[in-house]
Every structure is written in C-alpha cells, then in structure tokens.
XYZ file of C-alpha atoms in Angstrom:
213
model
C -228.603 44.154 114.679
C -228.668 45.842 111.278
C -225.972 47.990 109.651
C -227.602 50.263 107.061
C -226.264 53.164 104.954
C -228.631 56.154 104.898
C -228.516 59.334 102.844
C -228.052 60.436 99.259
C -225.764 58.720 96.783
C -222.101 59.675 97.517
C -223.253 61.314 100.771
C -224.102 58.413 103.052
C -223.592 57.439 106.673
C -223.700 53.994 108.267
C -226.250 53.575 111.070
C -226.462 50.668 113.503
C -230.052 49.577 114.229
C -230.653 47.292 117.209
C -233.663 46.367 119.322
C -233.546 47.542 122.932
C -236.447 46.953 125.341
C -238.754 46.219 122.431
C -237.860 49.387 120.523
C -235.624 49.824 117.490
C -232.783 52.199 118.343
C -230.412 53.750 115.820
C -226.799 54.817 116.373
C -224.975 57.023 113.889
C -221.575 55.581 112.982
C -219.319 56.849 110.174
C -219.759 58.471 106.739
C -218.937 56.161 103.839
C -218.265 56.212 100.094
C -219.487 54.172 97.134
C -222.381 52.245 98.671
C -224.647 51.227 95.743
C -228.107 52.793 95.986
C -230.924 50.542 94.785
C -234.591 49.934 95.474
C -237.698 52.081 95.680
C -236.124 55.043 97.492
C -233.465 55.436 94.826
C -235.969 55.051 91.997
C -238.186 57.766 93.484
C -235.459 60.375 93.937
C -236.187 63.471 91.848
C -232.667 64.917 92.139
C -229.668 62.694 91.436
C -225.946 63.487 91.185
C -225.142 64.660 87.644
C -221.998 63.011 86.155
C -221.877 65.738 83.498
C -221.825 68.505 86.113
C -219.524 67.431 88.979
C -219.328 69.694 92.017
C -218.054 69.922 95.573
C -220.540 69.902 98.433
C -219.864 72.170 101.427
C -216.539 73.399 100.045
C -216.502 76.391 102.404
C -217.175 74.172 105.436
C -220.035 76.274 106.764
C -222.101 73.129 107.428
C -220.700 71.131 110.331
C -221.485 68.427 112.859
C -219.958 67.725 116.250
C -218.174 64.375 116.528
C -216.550 63.540 119.875
C -216.632 67.237 120.837
C -214.866 68.240 117.595
C -216.474 70.109 114.686
C -216.188 68.218 111.404
C -217.377 69.242 107.916
C -220.569 67.705 106.561
C -220.277 66.109 103.129
C -216.681 64.958 103.628
C -215.673 61.385 104.412
C -212.891 59.476 106.167
C -211.962 62.654 108.027
C -208.799 61.947 110.015
C -206.959 64.462 112.231
C -208.985 67.278 110.676
C -211.493 69.666 112.207
C -213.394 72.866 111.465
C -212.221 76.129 113.018
C -214.104 79.419 113.172
C -211.953 82.457 112.457
C -211.427 84.886 109.555
C -210.668 82.610 106.596
C -210.777 83.710 102.927
C -214.446 82.670 102.606
C -217.277 82.594 105.137
C -216.594 81.955 108.807
C -215.070 78.470 108.814
C -212.063 76.610 107.475
C -210.661 73.114 107.967
C -207.342 72.432 109.680
C -205.575 69.152 108.912
C -202.736 68.479 111.344
C -200.285 65.605 111.716
C -197.209 65.420 113.942
C -196.365 61.733 113.471
C -195.042 60.699 110.051
C -197.042 57.827 108.611
C -200.388 58.639 110.279
C -203.411 59.488 108.137
C -204.523 63.133 108.192
C -207.069 63.764 105.464
C -210.598 64.333 104.171
C -212.262 62.918 101.051
C -215.293 63.615 98.882
C -216.608 61.361 96.108
C -218.618 62.361 93.048
C -219.896 60.979 89.743
C -217.760 62.112 86.796
C -218.470 61.006 83.224
C -215.317 61.126 81.108
C -217.425 60.805 77.958
C -218.847 64.260 78.670
C -216.097 65.958 80.708
C -212.601 66.446 79.243
C -211.011 68.123 82.276
C -211.757 69.512 85.715
C -210.355 72.495 87.565
C -210.115 72.345 91.351
C -209.680 75.701 93.086
C -209.213 76.345 96.793
C -207.501 78.445 99.416
C -204.645 76.857 101.349
C -202.297 77.827 104.174
C -199.396 75.728 105.395
C -197.099 75.513 108.393
C -194.002 73.292 108.335
C -195.486 70.897 105.780
C -192.986 68.127 105.081
C -192.960 64.720 103.445
C -193.086 61.555 105.525
C -190.859 58.494 105.352
C -192.116 57.117 102.034
C -192.670 58.670 98.621
C -196.437 58.351 99.114
C -196.500 60.368 102.348
C -196.842 63.807 100.780
C -199.086 66.713 101.837
C -201.201 67.182 98.718
C -204.427 67.806 96.847
C -205.264 64.724 94.768
C -208.028 63.671 92.408
C -208.373 59.890 92.134
C -210.191 58.659 89.025
C -212.165 55.410 88.662
C -213.693 53.506 85.748
C -217.164 51.918 85.680
C -215.807 48.925 87.653
C -214.449 51.371 90.259
C -210.897 50.457 89.360
C -208.372 53.182 90.188
C -206.861 54.676 87.026
C -203.245 55.735 86.598
C -204.453 59.116 85.312
C -205.137 60.246 88.906
C -203.371 63.544 89.671
C -201.584 64.983 92.703
C -200.509 68.528 93.598
C -197.961 68.544 96.442
C -197.862 71.226 99.153
C -194.705 71.834 101.196
C -193.218 74.415 103.539
C -194.792 77.377 105.325
C -196.996 79.895 103.529
C -199.857 82.316 104.215
C -203.333 81.953 102.750
C -203.079 81.696 98.969
C -205.333 80.724 96.080
C -204.288 77.416 94.534
C -205.592 75.102 91.841
C -205.226 71.685 90.258
C -206.146 71.053 86.602
C -206.803 67.415 85.707
C -207.382 65.859 82.274
C -210.205 63.307 82.350
C -209.935 60.159 80.178
C -213.155 58.986 78.482
C -213.368 55.824 80.627
C -213.700 57.744 83.919
C -217.045 57.364 85.719
C -216.318 58.489 89.289
C -213.745 60.502 91.209
C -212.584 61.130 94.762
C -211.090 64.450 95.828
C -208.472 63.785 98.510
C -207.020 66.665 100.553
C -204.563 65.921 103.322
C -201.172 65.800 104.945
C -201.287 62.104 104.019
C -198.648 60.659 106.309
C -196.450 63.708 106.006
C -196.211 66.191 108.868
C -197.275 69.770 109.462
C -200.447 71.844 109.391
C -202.622 72.405 106.320
C -205.545 74.859 106.431
C -208.140 74.650 103.645
C -211.096 76.796 102.553
C -213.267 77.596 99.538
C -212.929 74.297 97.665
C -214.618 74.231 94.245
C -214.521 71.834 91.295
C -215.669 72.695 87.778
C -215.982 70.333 84.833
C -214.969 71.389 81.309
C -217.220 69.762 78.671
C -215.798 67.852 75.717
C-alpha cells in the first residue's frame, strides 16, 4: 500500500494506492495542507503559487465535488459540518453553509496559500456572510469567526494571526477582515467556521487581496 499526495502545491489530496488482482487501484481519501512538493513534477511546473500575489481559489463555491452524497467545495480543506447549497446567494448559484448544533464540535473550512511578508504589508479579505443564532461555545476559543493564521518559513504559527468574530442572527451582508502582515510571514491559512460555537453560518464570494509594501 502507498499513501501519496497528488495535485498542485497547497491544493493536494491524499490517495491510497494498493494492488488488487495484479492491478494498482487508487482510492481518493482527504484533501490536505502543507505537503512539501519536490522532484521532477514540481520542477517542471510552469505555473506556481505566487507569494507576492495571494488569492483565494473557488471563493464563490461554483466548483464542487460530491463526498458521501454531500456537495463540498473544491479547493477547501478540512471541511467539517459544511456543505454547498444551490439557491440565490449574493454571487453565482452556490454558497456554503457551516452548521453546528453541539458546542465543542468542529464546523469549518480552510484554505492555505503562500504569502511573502517581505513583499506584502497587509491583506484584505472580503466575503458575504449570513448568520442564524450564532453563539460562542464553552471556551474562549469556540467562536464563530473568520480567521487568518500566519506562519513563518519554519511553519510556526505567529501571534499576529487575526480573527473577526461573528455572532447573532443577520441577513446576507458584505463583511471584511483587514490583516497586517509582518515581514517574517511566508504562508497563511484562511479559516472560516463556527469553530466549536453553535449556529448556522452561510458564506459566499470570498476574496483575498494583498497590499504591496
């Protein structure tokens, strides 16, 4: 048996390869973050993620895949208690609903990206959100929120990471999070979720724009 990550950098999925009846079969498992890409395939790529121009992939959730009979957004990782719905959202045809009824359970989606703090002084995250009965969980960390986690070249989490809490009930509204980027930042993870809190969070039209130094 072989466990191999396939895909582009920051957009990879683990596959299980095993021999059955003399043939090599592959089984798609889960998306993953931060698997180093090395070797010939990486060296031959003509398009690589640009740390000086960070961006969100599939921020309007129009690209989907079916997982256990549930639509999930492509390009997003560690999706927990979240699924794509088709209706009349602010942008396109789809939006993501993140729902948690049990305080302490994960309900989230993440996307990683290269981000060079030597070239980018700040980022602006913009998105549409709608909430229903969003409340904090039992600990101070269990807060429905939009967060940007920042990492240095050793992938150590930096204290400069930012969080924008979302609480209560509200209709679709445009929202944003502005984050200052220290020079030692090299990568970031956008984290959107109910995060152990409770309630329903709908999300659409997620964008991220870097502001050059």
